[in-house]
Amino acid sequence: MPVADTLAAVQARIQRACAISGRAPTAVRLVAVSKLHPAALVAEAAASGQTVFGENYVQELVDKAAQLTCPVEWHMIGHLQSNKVKYLPGIVSMIHTVDRLSLAQEIDRQWRTKLAAPCDILVQVNVSGESTKSGTTRAEALALVQAIAPLPNVRIRGLMTMPPFFDDPESARPYFKELRLLADQIRSAEIPGVEMTELSMGMSGDFEVAIEEGATLVRVGTAIFGER
Ligand SMILES: *Cc1c(COP(=O)(O)O)cnc(C)c1O
């Protein structure tokens, strides 16, 4: 199926999930996850009106961004090593995967030397506690946000999570709910400069449930671009 059609189908599902949960249709942004798919496919999606794309690997992201001639917005959604941060200023508009202070400090340093505007970031939380997943723990999330908040070139916009994989998307619901509650808790701490307005959660298999639980950014790859 052409990308224009799969995109329209995903957008329709997002709109339906917003309607079901009484949320405004503009409350959820689609991050089209293009990892391991060619730049030509990203260009095709961009031509159909998709503006935000998510990538997992720095080298692939940098290469793909260089190949695209149309203006798109890139989000880094993969695990990020501090020594790769230097390639990202001027290319990405948001980093979803900040899970430690040292990484935030490096983002702050790189954005300070290269750009005038701060970098929007999300703090990644490992809600399930699985040892294979990145992310700070639920217990340490508030302290991490407090530690990052004073960095002038980093702006915390919210939280991101990846629940365990389930065949039944309903099984992911408690993890999405948990992230929303954690964001509420951090917001109520009223930390200066911290917004907590974005919840990045939900992928191809479970984005509707994530939207019902408050997702503002859904990261969808396979349902748009096919199998990787
Ligand atoms: C690959 C990836 C996605 C997209 O997953 P799909 O199941 O293909 O929709 C979303 N988020 C992250 C962090 C990913 O690595």
Short mmCIF file of C-alpha atoms and ligand atoms in Angstrom, two decimals:
data_model
loop_
_atom_site.label_atom_id
_atom_site.label_comp_id
_atom_site.label_asym_id
_atom_site.label_seq_id
_atom_site.Cartn_x
_atom_site.Cartn_y
_atom_site.Cartn_z
CA MET A 1 0.00 0.00 0.00
CA PRO A 2 1.34 3.50 -0.78
CA VAL A 3 2.63 5.45 2.22
CA ALA A 4 -0.04 8.11 1.59
CA ASP A 5 -2.70 5.47 2.29
CA THR A 6 -1.10 3.88 5.35
CA LEU A 7 -0.51 7.35 6.78
CA ALA A 8 -4.14 8.33 6.21
CA ALA A 9 -5.26 5.09 7.88
CA VAL A 10 -3.08 5.73 10.94
CA GLN A 11 -4.26 9.35 11.14
CA ALA A 12 -7.87 8.15 11.00
CA ARG A 13 -7.19 5.71 13.85
CA ILE A 14 -5.61 8.52 15.87
CA GLN A 15 -8.65 10.73 15.27
CA ARG A 16 -11.00 7.92 16.31
CA ALA A 17 -9.04 7.28 19.51
CA CYS A 18 -9.13 11.02 20.30
CA ALA A 19 -12.89 11.09 19.75
CA ILE A 20 -13.47 8.02 21.93
CA SER A 21 -11.47 9.52 24.78
CA GLY A 22 -12.95 13.01 24.45
CA ARG A 23 -9.65 14.59 23.42
CA ALA A 24 -9.18 17.30 20.80
CA PRO A 25 -8.05 15.93 17.43
CA THR A 26 -5.05 18.25 17.66
CA ALA A 27 -3.98 16.87 21.05
CA VAL A 28 -1.93 14.04 19.55
CA ARG A 29 1.01 14.37 17.17
CA LEU A 30 2.14 11.48 15.01
CA VAL A 31 5.87 10.74 14.99
CA ALA A 32 6.44 8.57 11.90
CA VAL A 33 9.25 6.19 12.81
CA SER A 34 11.37 5.74 9.69
CA LYS A 35 14.33 3.76 11.07
CA LEU A 36 15.78 1.24 8.62
CA HIS A 37 13.62 2.65 5.81
CA PRO A 38 15.14 4.75 2.99
CA ALA A 39 15.03 8.55 2.79
CA ALA A 40 12.88 8.23 -0.34
CA LEU A 41 10.09 6.78 1.78
CA VAL A 42 10.40 9.67 4.24
CA ALA A 43 10.15 12.09 1.30
CA GLU A 44 7.04 10.27 0.12
CA ALA A 45 5.46 10.57 3.57
CA ALA A 46 6.45 14.23 3.77
CA ALA A 47 4.80 14.83 0.40
CA SER A 48 1.59 13.43 1.90
CA GLY A 49 1.75 15.96 4.71
CA GLN A 50 3.64 14.11 7.45
CA THR A 51 5.99 16.52 9.23
CA VAL A 52 7.55 14.72 12.21
CA PHE A 53 9.83 11.70 11.83
CA GLY A 54 11.51 9.57 14.46
CA GLU A 55 14.86 7.82 14.13
CA ASN A 56 16.79 5.50 16.46
CA TYR A 57 20.36 5.61 15.22
CA VAL A 58 22.43 8.81 15.03
CA GLN A 59 24.41 7.92 11.90
CA GLU A 60 21.28 6.88 10.01
CA LEU A 61 19.46 10.01 11.15
CA VAL A 62 22.26 12.32 10.05
CA ASP A 63 22.57 10.58 6.65
CA LYS A 64 18.83 10.64 6.04
CA ALA A 65 18.45 14.26 7.07
CA ALA A 66 21.18 15.19 4.58
CA GLN A 67 19.36 13.36 1.77
CA LEU A 68 16.03 15.10 2.27
CA THR A 69 15.33 18.28 0.39
CA CYS A 70 11.92 19.01 1.92
CA PRO A 71 11.67 20.52 5.43
CA VAL A 72 10.81 17.91 8.06
CA GLU A 73 11.17 17.75 11.83
CA TRP A 74 13.36 14.97 13.28
CA HIS A 75 12.95 13.43 16.72
CA MET A 76 15.62 11.19 18.22
CA ILE A 77 13.79 8.23 19.79
CA GLY A 78 16.58 5.67 20.20
CA HIS A 79 19.02 5.03 23.02
CA LEU A 80 21.62 7.81 22.83
CA GLN A 81 25.30 7.65 23.74
CA SER A 82 26.77 10.93 24.99
CA ASN A 83 29.62 10.87 22.45
CA LYS A 84 27.08 10.99 19.59
CA VAL A 85 25.16 14.04 20.83
CA LYS A 86 27.50 16.39 18.97
CA TYR A 87 26.02 15.33 15.62
CA LEU A 88 22.46 16.31 16.54
CA PRO A 89 22.24 20.11 17.03
CA GLY A 90 20.62 21.72 14.01
CA ILE A 91 19.11 18.39 12.95
CA VAL A 92 16.78 17.19 15.71
CA SER A 93 14.08 19.24 17.38
CA MET A 94 13.38 16.80 20.20
CA ILE A 95 15.20 14.00 22.01
CA HIS A 96 12.78 11.47 23.59
CA THR A 97 15.35 9.31 25.32
CA VAL A 98 17.10 11.26 28.07
CA ASP A 99 17.55 8.81 30.92
CA ARG A 100 20.53 10.17 32.86
CA LEU A 101 21.96 13.49 33.99
CA SER A 102 25.27 13.06 32.15
CA LEU A 103 23.42 12.78 28.83
CA ALA A 104 21.36 15.92 29.56
CA GLN A 105 24.58 17.77 30.48
CA GLU A 106 26.16 16.81 27.16
CA ILE A 107 23.03 17.93 25.25
CA ASP A 108 23.18 21.22 27.17
CA ARG A 109 26.86 21.64 26.28
CA GLN A 110 26.44 20.82 22.59
CA TRP A 111 23.37 23.02 22.16
CA ARG A 112 25.09 25.91 23.95
CA THR A 113 28.06 25.88 21.60
CA LYS A 114 26.10 25.32 18.39
CA LEU A 115 22.60 26.79 18.68
CA ALA A 116 20.74 29.74 20.15
CA ALA A 117 17.59 27.85 21.12
CA PRO A 118 17.42 25.13 23.79
CA CYS A 119 16.87 21.46 22.95
CA ASP A 120 13.44 20.03 23.80
CA ILE A 121 13.81 16.76 25.63
CA LEU A 122 11.69 14.06 27.22
CA VAL A 123 12.81 12.01 30.18
CA GLN A 124 12.57 8.30 29.38
CA VAL A 125 11.10 6.23 32.17
CA ASN A 126 11.38 2.44 32.39
CA VAL A 127 7.93 1.97 33.88
CA SER A 128 7.99 -1.83 33.69
CA GLY A 129 11.42 -2.12 35.30
CA GLU A 130 12.55 -4.65 32.67
CA SER A 131 16.34 -4.91 32.78
CA THR A 132 16.57 -4.87 28.96
CA LYS A 133 14.95 -1.43 28.70
CA SER A 134 16.59 1.98 28.97
CA GLY A 135 15.09 4.69 31.12
CA THR A 136 15.23 5.99 34.61
CA THR A 137 13.15 4.25 37.25
CA ARG A 138 9.80 5.59 38.41
CA ALA A 139 11.34 6.26 41.82
CA GLU A 140 14.24 8.29 40.39
CA ALA A 141 12.34 10.21 37.72
CA LEU A 142 11.48 13.25 39.84
CA ALA A 143 15.05 13.63 41.11
CA LEU A 144 16.37 13.35 37.55
CA VAL A 145 13.96 16.03 36.32
CA GLN A 146 15.01 18.27 39.21
CA ALA A 147 18.68 17.76 38.35
CA ILE A 148 18.21 18.49 34.64
CA ALA A 149 15.85 21.46 35.07
CA PRO A 150 18.53 24.11 35.79
CA LEU A 151 20.45 23.34 32.57
CA PRO A 152 19.79 26.44 30.42
CA ASN A 153 20.03 24.82 26.99
CA VAL A 154 17.75 21.88 27.68
CA ARG A 155 14.00 22.20 28.07
CA ILE A 156 12.09 19.31 29.65
CA ARG A 157 8.75 18.93 27.87
CA GLY A 158 7.52 15.67 29.35
CA LEU A 159 8.08 11.93 29.65
CA MET A 160 8.52 8.97 27.31
CA THR A 161 8.12 5.25 27.88
CA MET A 162 8.19 1.89 26.12
CA PRO A 163 6.06 -0.77 27.83
CA PRO A 164 6.88 -4.46 27.45
CA PHE A 165 5.65 -6.07 24.23
CA PHE A 166 2.22 -7.67 24.47
CA ASP A 167 0.04 -9.34 21.83
CA ASP A 168 -2.97 -7.67 23.43
CA PRO A 169 -2.58 -3.86 23.50
CA GLU A 170 -4.89 -3.70 26.54
CA SER A 171 -2.07 -5.24 28.55
CA ALA A 172 0.05 -2.12 27.94
CA ARG A 173 -2.62 0.18 29.41
CA PRO A 174 -1.39 0.10 33.04
CA TYR A 175 2.09 1.22 31.91
CA PHE A 176 0.68 4.16 29.95
CA LYS A 177 -1.50 5.12 32.89
CA GLU A 178 1.51 4.90 35.18
CA LEU A 179 3.49 7.32 33.00
CA ARG A 180 0.61 9.80 32.99
CA LEU A 181 0.32 9.64 36.78
CA LEU A 182 4.06 10.11 37.13
CA ALA A 183 3.90 13.19 34.87
CA ASP A 184 1.04 14.56 37.00
CA GLN A 185 3.12 14.02 40.12
CA ILE A 186 6.19 15.74 38.63
CA ARG A 187 4.05 18.62 37.33
CA SER A 188 2.61 19.20 40.78
CA ALA A 189 6.17 19.72 42.07
CA GLU A 190 6.17 22.95 39.98
CA ILE A 191 9.85 22.81 39.08
CA PRO A 192 10.85 26.05 37.32
CA GLY A 193 11.29 25.59 33.56
CA VAL A 194 9.73 22.12 33.52
CA GLU A 195 6.56 21.76 31.43
CA MET A 196 5.37 18.12 31.63
CA THR A 197 2.92 18.65 28.77
CA GLU A 198 4.14 15.85 26.49
CA LEU A 199 3.67 12.11 26.92
CA SER A 200 5.49 10.09 24.26
CA MET A 201 3.94 6.63 24.35
CA GLY A 202 2.28 4.17 21.98
CA MET A 203 3.64 2.36 18.91
CA SER A 204 2.03 0.50 15.98
CA GLY A 205 0.54 -2.21 18.19
CA ASP A 206 -0.87 -0.08 20.96
CA PHE A 207 -1.11 3.62 20.06
CA GLU A 208 -4.88 3.81 20.43
CA VAL A 209 -4.70 2.61 24.02
CA ALA A 210 -1.85 5.08 24.66
CA ILE A 211 -4.01 7.92 23.30
CA GLU A 212 -6.86 6.90 25.58
CA GLU A 213 -4.38 7.18 28.46
CA GLY A 214 -3.14 10.64 27.46
CA ALA A 215 -0.37 10.25 24.87
CA THR A 216 0.49 13.49 23.07
CA LEU A 217 3.17 11.96 20.83
CA VAL A 218 2.70 8.48 19.34
CA ARG A 219 5.69 6.82 17.69
CA VAL A 220 4.44 4.68 14.81
CA GLY A 221 6.68 2.85 12.36
CA THR A 222 5.46 -0.49 11.04
CA ALA A 223 1.83 0.60 10.53
CA ILE A 224 3.06 3.35 8.20
CA PHE A 225 6.20 2.04 6.50
CA GLY A 226 5.73 -1.73 6.78
CA GLU A 227 8.00 -4.36 8.31
CA ARG A 228 11.65 -3.53 8.86
C1 LIG B 1 11.01 1.32 16.39
C2 LIG B 1 10.42 2.13 17.46
C3 LIG B 1 9.07 2.57 17.39
C4 LIG B 1 8.11 2.17 16.29
O1 LIG B 1 7.71 0.85 16.47
P1 LIG B 1 6.60 0.19 15.51
O2 LIG B 1 6.16 -1.00 16.27
O3 LIG B 1 7.28 -0.14 14.23
O4 LIG B 1 5.51 1.16 15.33
C5 LIG B 1 8.61 3.39 18.41
N1 LIG B 1 9.38 3.77 19.44
C6 LIG B 1 10.67 3.37 19.54
C7 LIG B 1 11.48 3.82 20.70
C8 LIG B 1 11.21 2.53 18.57
O5 LIG B 1 12.47 2.11 18.70
#
